[in-house]
Every structure is written in C-alpha cells, then in structure tokens.
mmCIF file of C-alpha atoms in Angstrom:
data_model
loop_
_atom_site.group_PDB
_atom_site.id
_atom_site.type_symbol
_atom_site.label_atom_id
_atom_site.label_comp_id
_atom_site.label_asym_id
_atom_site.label_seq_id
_atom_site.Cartn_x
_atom_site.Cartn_y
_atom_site.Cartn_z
ATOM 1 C CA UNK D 1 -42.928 -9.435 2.130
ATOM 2 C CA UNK D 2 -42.105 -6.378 4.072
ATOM 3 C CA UNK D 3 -42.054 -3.129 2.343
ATOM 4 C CA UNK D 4 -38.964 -1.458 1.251
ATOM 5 C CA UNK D 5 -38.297 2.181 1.105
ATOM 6 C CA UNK D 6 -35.481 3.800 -1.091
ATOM 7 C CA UNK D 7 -34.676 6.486 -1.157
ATOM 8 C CA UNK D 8 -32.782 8.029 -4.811
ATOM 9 C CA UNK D 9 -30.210 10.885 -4.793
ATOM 10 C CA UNK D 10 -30.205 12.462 -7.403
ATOM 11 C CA UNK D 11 -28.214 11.021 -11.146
ATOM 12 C CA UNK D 12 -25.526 11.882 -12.739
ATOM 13 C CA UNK D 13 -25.344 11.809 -16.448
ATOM 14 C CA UNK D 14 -21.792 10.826 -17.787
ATOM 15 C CA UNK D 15 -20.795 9.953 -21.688
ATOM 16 C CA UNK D 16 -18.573 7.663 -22.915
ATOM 17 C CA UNK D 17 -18.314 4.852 -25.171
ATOM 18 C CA UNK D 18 -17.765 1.051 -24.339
ATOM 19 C CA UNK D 19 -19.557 -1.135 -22.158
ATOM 20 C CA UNK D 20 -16.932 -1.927 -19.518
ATOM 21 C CA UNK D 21 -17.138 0.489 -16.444
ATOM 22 C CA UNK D 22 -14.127 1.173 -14.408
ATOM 23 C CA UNK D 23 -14.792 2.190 -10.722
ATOM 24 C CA UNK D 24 -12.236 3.137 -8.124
ATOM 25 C CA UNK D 25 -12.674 2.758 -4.391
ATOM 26 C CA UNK D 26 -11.147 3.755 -1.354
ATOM 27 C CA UNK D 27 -12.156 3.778 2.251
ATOM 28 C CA UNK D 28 -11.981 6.302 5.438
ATOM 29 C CA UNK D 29 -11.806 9.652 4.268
ATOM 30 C CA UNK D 30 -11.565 12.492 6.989
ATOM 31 C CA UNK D 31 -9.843 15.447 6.781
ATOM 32 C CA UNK D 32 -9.256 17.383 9.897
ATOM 33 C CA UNK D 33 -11.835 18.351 12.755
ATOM 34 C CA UNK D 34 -12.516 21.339 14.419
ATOM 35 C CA UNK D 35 -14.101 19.064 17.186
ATOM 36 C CA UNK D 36 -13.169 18.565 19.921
ATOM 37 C CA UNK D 37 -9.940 19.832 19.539
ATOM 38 C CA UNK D 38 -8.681 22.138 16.427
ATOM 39 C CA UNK D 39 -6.921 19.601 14.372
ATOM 40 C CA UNK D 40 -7.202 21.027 10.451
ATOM 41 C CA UNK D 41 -5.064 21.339 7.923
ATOM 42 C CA UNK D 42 -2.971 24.097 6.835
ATOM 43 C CA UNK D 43 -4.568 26.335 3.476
ATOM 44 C CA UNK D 44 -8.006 24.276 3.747
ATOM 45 C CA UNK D 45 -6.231 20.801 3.107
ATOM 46 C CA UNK D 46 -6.159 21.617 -0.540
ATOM 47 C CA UNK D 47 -2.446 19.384 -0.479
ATOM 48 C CA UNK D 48 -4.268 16.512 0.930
ATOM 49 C CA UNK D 49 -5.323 14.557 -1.906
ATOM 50 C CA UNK D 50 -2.389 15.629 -4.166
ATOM 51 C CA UNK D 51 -0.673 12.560 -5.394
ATOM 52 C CA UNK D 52 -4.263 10.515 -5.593
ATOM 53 C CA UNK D 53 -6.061 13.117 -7.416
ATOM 54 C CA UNK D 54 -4.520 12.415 -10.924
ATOM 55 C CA UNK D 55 -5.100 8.340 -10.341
ATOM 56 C CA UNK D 56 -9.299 9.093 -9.292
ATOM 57 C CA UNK D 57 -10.193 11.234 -11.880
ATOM 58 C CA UNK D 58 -9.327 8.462 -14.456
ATOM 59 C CA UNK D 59 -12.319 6.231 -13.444
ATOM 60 C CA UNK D 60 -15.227 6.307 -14.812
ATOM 61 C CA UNK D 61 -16.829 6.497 -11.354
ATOM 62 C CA UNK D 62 -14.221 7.087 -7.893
ATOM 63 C CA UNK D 63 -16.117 6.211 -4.346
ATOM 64 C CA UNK D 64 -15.125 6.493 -1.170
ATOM 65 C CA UNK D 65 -16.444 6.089 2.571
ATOM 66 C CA UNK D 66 -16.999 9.492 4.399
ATOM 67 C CA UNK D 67 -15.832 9.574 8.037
ATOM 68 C CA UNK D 68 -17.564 12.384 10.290
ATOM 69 C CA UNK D 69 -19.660 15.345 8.424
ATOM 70 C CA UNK D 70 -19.458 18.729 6.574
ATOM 71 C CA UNK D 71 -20.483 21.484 8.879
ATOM 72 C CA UNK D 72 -20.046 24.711 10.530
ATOM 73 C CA UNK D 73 -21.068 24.308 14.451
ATOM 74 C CA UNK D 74 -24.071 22.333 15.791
ATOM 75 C CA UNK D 75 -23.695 20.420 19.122
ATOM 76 C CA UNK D 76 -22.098 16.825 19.435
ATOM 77 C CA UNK D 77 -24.238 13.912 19.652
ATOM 78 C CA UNK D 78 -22.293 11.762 21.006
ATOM 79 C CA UNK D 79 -20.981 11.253 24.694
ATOM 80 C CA UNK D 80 -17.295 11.317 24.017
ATOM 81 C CA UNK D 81 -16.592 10.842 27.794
ATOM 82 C CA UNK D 82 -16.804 7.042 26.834
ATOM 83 C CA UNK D 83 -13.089 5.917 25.503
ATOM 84 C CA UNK D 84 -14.070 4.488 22.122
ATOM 85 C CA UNK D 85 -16.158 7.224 21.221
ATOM 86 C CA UNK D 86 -15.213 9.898 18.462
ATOM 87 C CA UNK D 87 -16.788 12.785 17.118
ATOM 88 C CA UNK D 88 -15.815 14.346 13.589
ATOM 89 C CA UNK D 89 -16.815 17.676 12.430
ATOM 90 C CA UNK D 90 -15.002 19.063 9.564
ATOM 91 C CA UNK D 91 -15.809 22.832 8.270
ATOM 92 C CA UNK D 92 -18.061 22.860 4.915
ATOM 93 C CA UNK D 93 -15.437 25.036 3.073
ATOM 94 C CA UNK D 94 -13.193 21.778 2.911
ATOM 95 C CA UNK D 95 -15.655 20.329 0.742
ATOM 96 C CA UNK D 96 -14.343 21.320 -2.151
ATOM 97 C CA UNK D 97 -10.985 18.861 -1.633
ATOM 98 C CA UNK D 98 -13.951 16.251 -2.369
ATOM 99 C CA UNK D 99 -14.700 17.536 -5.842
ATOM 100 C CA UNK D 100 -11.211 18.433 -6.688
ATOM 101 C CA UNK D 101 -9.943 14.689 -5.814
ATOM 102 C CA UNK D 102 -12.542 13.519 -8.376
ATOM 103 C CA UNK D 103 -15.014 11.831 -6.081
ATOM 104 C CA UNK D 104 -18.276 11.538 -8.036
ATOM 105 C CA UNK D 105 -19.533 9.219 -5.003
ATOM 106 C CA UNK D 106 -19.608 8.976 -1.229
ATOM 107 C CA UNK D 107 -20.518 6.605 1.126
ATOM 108 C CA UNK D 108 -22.234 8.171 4.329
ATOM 109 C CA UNK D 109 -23.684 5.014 5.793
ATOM 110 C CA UNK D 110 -21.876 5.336 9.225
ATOM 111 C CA UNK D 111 -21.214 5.698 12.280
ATOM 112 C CA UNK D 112 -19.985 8.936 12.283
ATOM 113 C CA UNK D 113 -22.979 10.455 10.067
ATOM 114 C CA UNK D 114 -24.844 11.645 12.773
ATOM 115 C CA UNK D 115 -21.886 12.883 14.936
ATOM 116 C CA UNK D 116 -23.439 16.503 15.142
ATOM 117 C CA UNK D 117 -27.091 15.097 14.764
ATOM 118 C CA UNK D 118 -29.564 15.955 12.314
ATOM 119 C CA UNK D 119 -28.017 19.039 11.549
ATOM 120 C CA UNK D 120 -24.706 17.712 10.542
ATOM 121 C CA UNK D 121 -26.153 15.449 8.293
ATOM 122 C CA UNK D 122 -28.518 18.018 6.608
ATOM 123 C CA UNK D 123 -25.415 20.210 6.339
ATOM 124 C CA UNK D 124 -23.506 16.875 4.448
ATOM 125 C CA UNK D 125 -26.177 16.538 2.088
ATOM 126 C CA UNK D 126 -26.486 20.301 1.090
ATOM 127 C CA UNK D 127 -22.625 20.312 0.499
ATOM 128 C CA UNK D 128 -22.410 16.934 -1.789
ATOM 129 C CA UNK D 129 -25.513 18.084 -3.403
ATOM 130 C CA UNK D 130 -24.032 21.922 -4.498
ATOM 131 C CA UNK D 131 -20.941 19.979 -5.441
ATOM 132 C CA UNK D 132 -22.901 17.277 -7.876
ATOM 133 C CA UNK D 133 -21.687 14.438 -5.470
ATOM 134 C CA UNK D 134 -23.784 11.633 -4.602
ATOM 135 C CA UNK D 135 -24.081 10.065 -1.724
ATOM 136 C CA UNK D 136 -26.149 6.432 0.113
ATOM 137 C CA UNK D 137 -26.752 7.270 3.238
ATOM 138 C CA UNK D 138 -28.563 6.148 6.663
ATOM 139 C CA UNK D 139 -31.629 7.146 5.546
ATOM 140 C CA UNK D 140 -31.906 4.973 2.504
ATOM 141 C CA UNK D 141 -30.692 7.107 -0.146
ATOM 142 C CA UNK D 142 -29.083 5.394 -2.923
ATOM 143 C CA UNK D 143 -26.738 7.055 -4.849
ATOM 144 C CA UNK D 144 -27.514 6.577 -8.941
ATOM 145 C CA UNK D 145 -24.561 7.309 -11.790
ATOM 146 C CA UNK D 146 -25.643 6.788 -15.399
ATOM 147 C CA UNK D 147 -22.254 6.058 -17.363
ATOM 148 C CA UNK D 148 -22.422 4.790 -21.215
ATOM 149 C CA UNK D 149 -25.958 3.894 -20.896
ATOM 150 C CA UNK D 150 -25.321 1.930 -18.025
ATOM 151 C CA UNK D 151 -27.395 2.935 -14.773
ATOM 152 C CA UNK D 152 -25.019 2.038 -11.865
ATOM 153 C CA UNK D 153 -26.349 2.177 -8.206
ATOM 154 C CA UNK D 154 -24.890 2.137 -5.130
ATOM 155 C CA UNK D 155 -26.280 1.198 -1.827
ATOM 156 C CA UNK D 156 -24.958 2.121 1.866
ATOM 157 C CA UNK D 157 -25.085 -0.724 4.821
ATOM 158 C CA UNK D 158 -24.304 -0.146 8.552
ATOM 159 C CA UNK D 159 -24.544 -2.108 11.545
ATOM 160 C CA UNK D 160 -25.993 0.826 13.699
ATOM 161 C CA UNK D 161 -29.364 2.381 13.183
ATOM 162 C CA UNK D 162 -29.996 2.806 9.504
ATOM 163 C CA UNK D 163 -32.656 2.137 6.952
ATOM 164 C CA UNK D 164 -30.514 -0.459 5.638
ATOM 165 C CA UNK D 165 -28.919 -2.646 8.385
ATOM 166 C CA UNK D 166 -26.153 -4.811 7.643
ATOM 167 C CA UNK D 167 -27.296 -6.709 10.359
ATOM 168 C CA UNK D 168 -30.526 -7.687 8.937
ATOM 169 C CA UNK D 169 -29.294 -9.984 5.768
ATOM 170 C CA UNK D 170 -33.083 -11.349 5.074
ATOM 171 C CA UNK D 171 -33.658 -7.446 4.713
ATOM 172 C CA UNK D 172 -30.606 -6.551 2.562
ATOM 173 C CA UNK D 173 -31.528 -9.562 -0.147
ATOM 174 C CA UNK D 174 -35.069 -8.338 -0.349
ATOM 175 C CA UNK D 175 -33.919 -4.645 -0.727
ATOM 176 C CA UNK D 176 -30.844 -5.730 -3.757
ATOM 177 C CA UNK D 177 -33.033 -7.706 -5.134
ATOM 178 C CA UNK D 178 -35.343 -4.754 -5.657
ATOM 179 C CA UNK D 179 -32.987 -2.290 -6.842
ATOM 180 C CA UNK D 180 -31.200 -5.111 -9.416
ATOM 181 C CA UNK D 181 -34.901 -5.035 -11.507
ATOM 182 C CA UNK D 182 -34.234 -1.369 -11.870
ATOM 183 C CA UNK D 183 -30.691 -0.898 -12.298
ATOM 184 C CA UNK D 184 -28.173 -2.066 -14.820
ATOM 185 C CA UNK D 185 -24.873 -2.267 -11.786
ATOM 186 C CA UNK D 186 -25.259 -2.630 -8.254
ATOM 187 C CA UNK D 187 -22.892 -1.436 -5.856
ATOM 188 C CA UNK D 188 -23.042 -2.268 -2.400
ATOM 189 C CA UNK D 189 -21.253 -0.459 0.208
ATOM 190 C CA UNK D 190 -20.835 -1.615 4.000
ATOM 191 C CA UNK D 191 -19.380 -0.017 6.961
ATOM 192 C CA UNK D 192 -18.251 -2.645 9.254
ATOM 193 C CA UNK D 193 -16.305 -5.295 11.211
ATOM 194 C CA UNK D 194 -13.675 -5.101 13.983
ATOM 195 C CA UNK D 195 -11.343 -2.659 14.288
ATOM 196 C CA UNK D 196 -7.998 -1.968 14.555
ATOM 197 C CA UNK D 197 -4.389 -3.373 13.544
ATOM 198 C CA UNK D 198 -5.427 -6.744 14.479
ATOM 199 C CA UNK D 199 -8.500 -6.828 12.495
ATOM 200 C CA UNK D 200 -6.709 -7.640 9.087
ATOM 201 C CA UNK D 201 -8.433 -11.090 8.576
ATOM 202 C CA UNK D 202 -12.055 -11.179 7.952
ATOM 203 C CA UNK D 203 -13.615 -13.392 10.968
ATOM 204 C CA UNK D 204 -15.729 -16.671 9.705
ATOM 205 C CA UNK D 205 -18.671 -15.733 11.738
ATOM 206 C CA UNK D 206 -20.198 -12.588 13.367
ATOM 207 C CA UNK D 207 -17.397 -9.849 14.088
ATOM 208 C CA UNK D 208 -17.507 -7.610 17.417
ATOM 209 C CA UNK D 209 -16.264 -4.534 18.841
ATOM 210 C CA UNK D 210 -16.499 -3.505 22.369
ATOM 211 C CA UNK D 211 -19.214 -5.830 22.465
ATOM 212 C CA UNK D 212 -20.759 -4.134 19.648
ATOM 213 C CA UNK D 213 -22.563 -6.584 16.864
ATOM 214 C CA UNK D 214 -20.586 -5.534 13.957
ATOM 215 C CA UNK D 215 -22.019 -7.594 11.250
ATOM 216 C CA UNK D 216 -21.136 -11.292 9.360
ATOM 217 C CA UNK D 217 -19.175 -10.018 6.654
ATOM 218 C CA UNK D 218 -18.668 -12.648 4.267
ATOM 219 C CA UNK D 219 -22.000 -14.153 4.971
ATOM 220 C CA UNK D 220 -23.875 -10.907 3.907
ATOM 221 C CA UNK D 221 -21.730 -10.136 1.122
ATOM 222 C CA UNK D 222 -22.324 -13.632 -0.336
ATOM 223 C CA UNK D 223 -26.512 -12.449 0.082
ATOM 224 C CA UNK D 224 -26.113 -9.228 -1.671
ATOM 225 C CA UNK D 225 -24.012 -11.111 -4.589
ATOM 226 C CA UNK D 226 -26.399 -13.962 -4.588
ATOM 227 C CA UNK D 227 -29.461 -11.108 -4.780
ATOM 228 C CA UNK D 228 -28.141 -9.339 -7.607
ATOM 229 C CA UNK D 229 -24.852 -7.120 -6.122
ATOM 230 C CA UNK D 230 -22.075 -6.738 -8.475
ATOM 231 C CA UNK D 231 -19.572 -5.113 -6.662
ATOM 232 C CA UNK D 232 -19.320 -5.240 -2.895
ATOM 233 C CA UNK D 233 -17.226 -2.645 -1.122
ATOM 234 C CA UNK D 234 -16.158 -2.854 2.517
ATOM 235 C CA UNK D 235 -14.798 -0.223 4.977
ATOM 236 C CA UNK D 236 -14.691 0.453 8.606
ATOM 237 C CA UNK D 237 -12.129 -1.728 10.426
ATOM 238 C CA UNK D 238 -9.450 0.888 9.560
ATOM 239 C CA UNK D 239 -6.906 -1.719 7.908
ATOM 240 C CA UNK D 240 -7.175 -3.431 4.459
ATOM 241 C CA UNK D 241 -8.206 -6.592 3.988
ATOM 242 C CA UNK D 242 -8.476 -9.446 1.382
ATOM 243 C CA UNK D 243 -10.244 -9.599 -1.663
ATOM 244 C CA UNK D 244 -12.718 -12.624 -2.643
ATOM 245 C CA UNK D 245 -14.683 -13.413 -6.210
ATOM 246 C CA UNK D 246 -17.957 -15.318 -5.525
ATOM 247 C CA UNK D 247 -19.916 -16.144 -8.243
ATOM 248 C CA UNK D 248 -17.407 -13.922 -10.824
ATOM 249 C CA UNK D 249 -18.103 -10.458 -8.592
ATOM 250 C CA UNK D 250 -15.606 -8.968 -6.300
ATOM 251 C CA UNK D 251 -15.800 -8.351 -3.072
ATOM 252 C CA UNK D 252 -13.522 -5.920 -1.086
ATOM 253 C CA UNK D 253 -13.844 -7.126 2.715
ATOM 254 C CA UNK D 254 -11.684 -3.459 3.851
ATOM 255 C CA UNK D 255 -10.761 -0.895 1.984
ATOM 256 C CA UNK D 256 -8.822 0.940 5.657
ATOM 257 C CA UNK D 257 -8.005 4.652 6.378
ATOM 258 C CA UNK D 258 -7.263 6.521 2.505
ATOM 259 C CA UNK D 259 -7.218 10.157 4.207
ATOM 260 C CA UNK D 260 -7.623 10.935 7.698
ATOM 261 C CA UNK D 261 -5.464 13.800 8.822
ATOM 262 C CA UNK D 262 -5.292 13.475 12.743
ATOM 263 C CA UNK D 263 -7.628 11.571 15.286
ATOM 264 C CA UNK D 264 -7.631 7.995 13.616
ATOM 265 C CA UNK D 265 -4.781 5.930 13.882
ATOM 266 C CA UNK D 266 -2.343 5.768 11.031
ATOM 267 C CA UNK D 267 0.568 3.063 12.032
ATOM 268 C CA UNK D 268 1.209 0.497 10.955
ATOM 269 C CA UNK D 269 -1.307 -0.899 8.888
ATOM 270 C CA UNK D 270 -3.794 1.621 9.655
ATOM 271 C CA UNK D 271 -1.735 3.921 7.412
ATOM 272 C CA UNK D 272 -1.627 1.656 4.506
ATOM 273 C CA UNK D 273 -4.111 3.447 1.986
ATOM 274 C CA UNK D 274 -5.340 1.421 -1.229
ATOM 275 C CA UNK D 275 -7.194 2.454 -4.331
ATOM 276 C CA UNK D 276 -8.567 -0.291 -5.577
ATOM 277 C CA UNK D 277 -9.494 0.057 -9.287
ATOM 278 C CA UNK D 278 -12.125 -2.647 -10.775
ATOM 279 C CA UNK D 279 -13.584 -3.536 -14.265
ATOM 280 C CA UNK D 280 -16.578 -4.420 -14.702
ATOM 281 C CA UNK D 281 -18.591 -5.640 -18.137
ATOM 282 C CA UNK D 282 -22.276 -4.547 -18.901
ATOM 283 C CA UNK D 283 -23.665 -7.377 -16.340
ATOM 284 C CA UNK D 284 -21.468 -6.768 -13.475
ATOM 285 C CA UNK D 285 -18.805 -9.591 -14.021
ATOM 286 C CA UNK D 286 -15.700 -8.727 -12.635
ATOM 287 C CA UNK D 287 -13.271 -8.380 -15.678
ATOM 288 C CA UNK D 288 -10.004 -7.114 -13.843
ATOM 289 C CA UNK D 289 -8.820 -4.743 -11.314
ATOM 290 C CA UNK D 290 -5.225 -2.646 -9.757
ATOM 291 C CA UNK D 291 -4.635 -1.746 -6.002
ATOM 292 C CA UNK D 292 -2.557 1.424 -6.424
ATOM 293 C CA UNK D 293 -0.198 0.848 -2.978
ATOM 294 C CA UNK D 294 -0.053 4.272 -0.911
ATOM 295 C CA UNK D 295 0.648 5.143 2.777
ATOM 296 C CA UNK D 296 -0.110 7.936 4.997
ATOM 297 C CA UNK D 297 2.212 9.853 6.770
ATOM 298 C CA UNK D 298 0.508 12.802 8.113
ATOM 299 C CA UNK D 299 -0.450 14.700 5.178
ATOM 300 C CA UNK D 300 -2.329 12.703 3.397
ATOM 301 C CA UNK D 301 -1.751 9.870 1.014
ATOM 302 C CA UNK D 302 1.064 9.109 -0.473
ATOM 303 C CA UNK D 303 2.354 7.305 -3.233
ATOM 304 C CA UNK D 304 4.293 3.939 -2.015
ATOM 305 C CA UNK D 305 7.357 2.507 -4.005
ATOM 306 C CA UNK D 306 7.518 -0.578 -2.151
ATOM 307 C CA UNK D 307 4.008 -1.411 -2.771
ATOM 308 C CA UNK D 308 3.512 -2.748 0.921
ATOM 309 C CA UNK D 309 -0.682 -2.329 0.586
ATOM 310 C CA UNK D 310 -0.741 -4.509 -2.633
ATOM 311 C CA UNK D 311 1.549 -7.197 -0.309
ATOM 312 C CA UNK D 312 -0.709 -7.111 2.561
ATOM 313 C CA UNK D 313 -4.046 -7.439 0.374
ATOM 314 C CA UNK D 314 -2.432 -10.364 -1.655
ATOM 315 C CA UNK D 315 -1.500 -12.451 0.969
ATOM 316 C CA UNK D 316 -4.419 -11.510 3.086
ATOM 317 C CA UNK D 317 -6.321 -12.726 0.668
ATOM 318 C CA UNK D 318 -4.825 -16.237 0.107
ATOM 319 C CA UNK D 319 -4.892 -16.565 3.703
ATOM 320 C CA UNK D 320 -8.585 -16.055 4.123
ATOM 321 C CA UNK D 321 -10.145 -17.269 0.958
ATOM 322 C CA UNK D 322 -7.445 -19.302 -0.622
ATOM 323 C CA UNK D 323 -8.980 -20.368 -4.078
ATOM 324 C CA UNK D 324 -11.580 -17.863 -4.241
ATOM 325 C CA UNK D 325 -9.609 -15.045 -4.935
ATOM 326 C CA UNK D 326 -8.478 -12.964 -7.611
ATOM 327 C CA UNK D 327 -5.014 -13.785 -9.948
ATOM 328 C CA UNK D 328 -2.517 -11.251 -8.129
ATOM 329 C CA UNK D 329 0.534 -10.604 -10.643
ATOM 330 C CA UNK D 330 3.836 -9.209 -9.706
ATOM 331 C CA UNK D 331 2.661 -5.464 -10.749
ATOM 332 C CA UNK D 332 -0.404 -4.584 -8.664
ATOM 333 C CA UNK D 333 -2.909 -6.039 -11.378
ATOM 334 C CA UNK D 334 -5.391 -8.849 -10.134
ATOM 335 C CA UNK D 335 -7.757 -11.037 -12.608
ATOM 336 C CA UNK D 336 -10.593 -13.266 -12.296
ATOM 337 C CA UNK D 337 -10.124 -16.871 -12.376
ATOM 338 C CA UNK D 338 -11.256 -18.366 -15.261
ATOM 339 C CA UNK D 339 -14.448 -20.187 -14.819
ATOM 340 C CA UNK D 340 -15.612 -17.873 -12.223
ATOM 341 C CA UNK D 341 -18.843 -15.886 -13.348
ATOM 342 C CA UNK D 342 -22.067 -15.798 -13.171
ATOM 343 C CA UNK D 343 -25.063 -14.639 -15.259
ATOM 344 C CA UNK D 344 -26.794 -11.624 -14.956
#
C-alpha cells in the first residue's frame, strides 16, 4: 500500500438546517493579467462577477477552478516563447472579487498554479487564506467545509506534476478511498482533457494535447465514484461538456471558461459560461441539479436568455453517454433517473 499524504486547509464552519447540501460549480476563472502584457480590468474588476454574484451566494457551498495566481511581481516560470504556453499573474488586490462573488471554494490544482513559481503560489494561499477561502491544491491540500453537520471535502487532480495526479488512477482510488472514512461528502475536482472548441465531447480513451497526456476522463471519474467520490467536477478544456450519473453521483466532464477577461479564448463555445447547481442528500446521492445558461462577452459573465449553455450540455450529454445521464427538462432543471443510486 503506498503511503498517502494530505494535506487539510483549513474548515469552515457553516449552519443551517436540513440534510440536503446544494453546491454550485463553475470552471476557469481569471480575471485580467498584468503579465505579459497589461490586460486588467477597469476599477479592480469589481463589475466582473455582477450578474453571477446574486445566483453563488445562494448555495450552500459555490466552487470554482482558479486559472493563473494572486500576486504582486515575482518572475515567470514558464518559457512563453513556446506557442501554447501562457502565463497568468493577476494583482492580489483583485482578490476580493473572489469573496464578493461568494466563492467559499477554489480549485488550484493546475497548470497555471505555478506560473510565477513558488512565490506565486505562496502569495495564492496567503490571499484565499485572509479571505476565509479554501482551496485543494498541487500540493495535496484538501479543502474541508462543514455545512449542517455534514463535513464536505474536496480534492484537486491534475495531469502535470502534483501530489495528486490524475494520471495515476490506482493512486487516486487509494487516496478517495482514504478521505471517504473521514469525511461525510467527497468532492473531486480535475483539471483536464483536450482543449479547445473542438474538445466538446469527452474522448473514450486517453485525451491529448500537443502531445501532452491529459488524462482518461471518464475512466478515472468512474474510480473516484467507485472509491467513495460523490460529486466529480471537471474543468480545463475551456468548453462545456456533458454530464453523466454513475452509480446515482454526477459527474461534470467540463465545466469551460466562467470568467476570464482577456488572454483565453471566448468564441464560440469557449464563451459559453455554466453554473451548474447540484443537490446532494446526506450520502452523496445526486438528488437534482440547474445549469444557469450565461455567456461572456468581454466583461465578464453574463446572463443568457436563449439558454444556449443548457442546449449544448443537454445534447452533449445524450451524445456521449446516452442513458446514463441526467432527466434534462425544458427549464434548465436536470434529475436523476430513477433507479440510479448507490449506497453510501
């Protein structure tokens, strides 16, 4: 049995009554860099998160998947003389936008965490941390939310150098099965996959880019469920993808770009931004769940009539898992199908 190292940022202590736990989750979040060119924000991107803010701060816990760090100079660690290479480095003072928005939880397992080295990440931390914001991380740090007596965990994955490789599926089961003796909810999070606007389907085997080993998706979300995951939350090929439920938990294959203000892509569906909203019961099953359809336009997300992100995930999803997928209705709500759990 190899040994397994976590890692626990510090918990959150949240009231409530009920023992149904409603989480929200959306992917890329970056908000201007100073690096390597000036691209911020006007007034400290306090507009950014505007028209999202009211719909976050009604879960019980809102996530999301931080793109690039939180700090004030350092040097680049990255060679950004190759093409595909990009470096993020947005000032501490937007930090606050994080809090405001209602974020209680970040995901900072990726590639982009260590874009100004050790020092950028240290800098991260200390901001989240001053601002009661958890985070998972590369290291191993789990992020831990109590919420009506529930303890709810979430857990960072990432094809690139990390304590917790989503390349390394023997490794992830041994590690979820760990933390599910301990905690009440597991979360996983994983940055990965293929990118771009032709990366809306979630490949049936091992997914590349630029030759890069970007991890087996559904095969090591089925692990983590099987291990004891609850809720498995994907981001990183800058679209949305489909949903699946495997034995009665849901996973989220891509949650795409949410808020990126300049240097990522936003056409087409790299602008389509969903918060996905789930239900969970006291054991983890997956009891119901909304994608709230919004699209980015340059100044953050915005609020889509047309509901074009709820289309694409719907019909993504009955093209890539056809029965094992959630009830879609005609208003943005999907449901389990009945029959479809399994026990804690």
């Amino acid at each position: 049995m190899k040994k397994v190292v976590l890692l626990i940022s510090m918990v959150i202590y949240a009231g409530g009554a009920g023992r149904t736990i409603t989480i929200m989750a959306v992917g890329d979040i970056m908000m201007g860099s100073d690096y390597p060119a000036y691209r911020l924000p006007a007034d400290t991107g306090r507009y950014l998160f505007v028209e999202v803010a009211p719909i976050l701060r009604k879960a019980d816990i809102a996530f999301g998947n931080l793109e690039g760090v939180l700090c004030d100079g350092g040097q680049c660690a990255k060679d950004l003389g190759k093409g595909y290479y990009f470096a993020f480095r947005t000032p501490t003072r937007f930090g606050q936008n994080l809090k405001n928005a209602g974020f209680d939880i970040l995901n900072l397992a990726n590639n982009h965490a260590r874009d100004f080295g050790q020092f950028g990440e240290r800098s991260t931390r200390l901001i989240l941390d001053s601002l009661g914001i958890r985070y998972t991380d590369c290291q191993g740090r789990i992020g831990v939310i109590d919420q009506d007596s529930l303890r709810v965990a979430f857990i960072g994955f990432y094809y690139g150098p990390c304590q917790n490789s989503l390349l390394d599926i023997d490794r992830a089961e041994e590690v979820i099965d760990s933390l599910s003796r301990l905690y009440d909810i597991i979360v996983v999070s994983f940055h990965g996959g293929r990118e771009g606007s032709r990366a809306i389907h979630v490949g049936s085997g091992p997914e590349y880019y630029f030759g890069e080993a970007r991890g087996d998706l559904r095969r090591f979300s089925h692990a983590v469920v099987d291990a004891g995951a609850d809720l498995v939350l994907g981001h990183g090929p800058h679209v949305p993808r489909g949903l699946e439920v495997y034995n009665g938990r849901l996973i989220a294959y891509s949650l795409g770009n949410f808020c990126t203000y300049q240097g990522i892509n936003i056409k087409g569906y790299c602008g389509y931004a969903p918060i996905l909203s789930v239900e969970i019961d006291e054991n983890g099953q997956f009891l119901s769940g909304k994608i709230y359809s919004f699209i980015q336009e340059g100044s953050g997300p915005r609020l889509d009539p047309d509901q074009r992100t709820f289309g694409l995930m719907k019909r993504l999803s009955l093209e890539d898992f056809q029965k094992a997928v959630p009830v879609f209705d005609s208003s943005s709500i999907i449901l389990p199908r009945k029959g479809e759990e399994r026990e804690k």
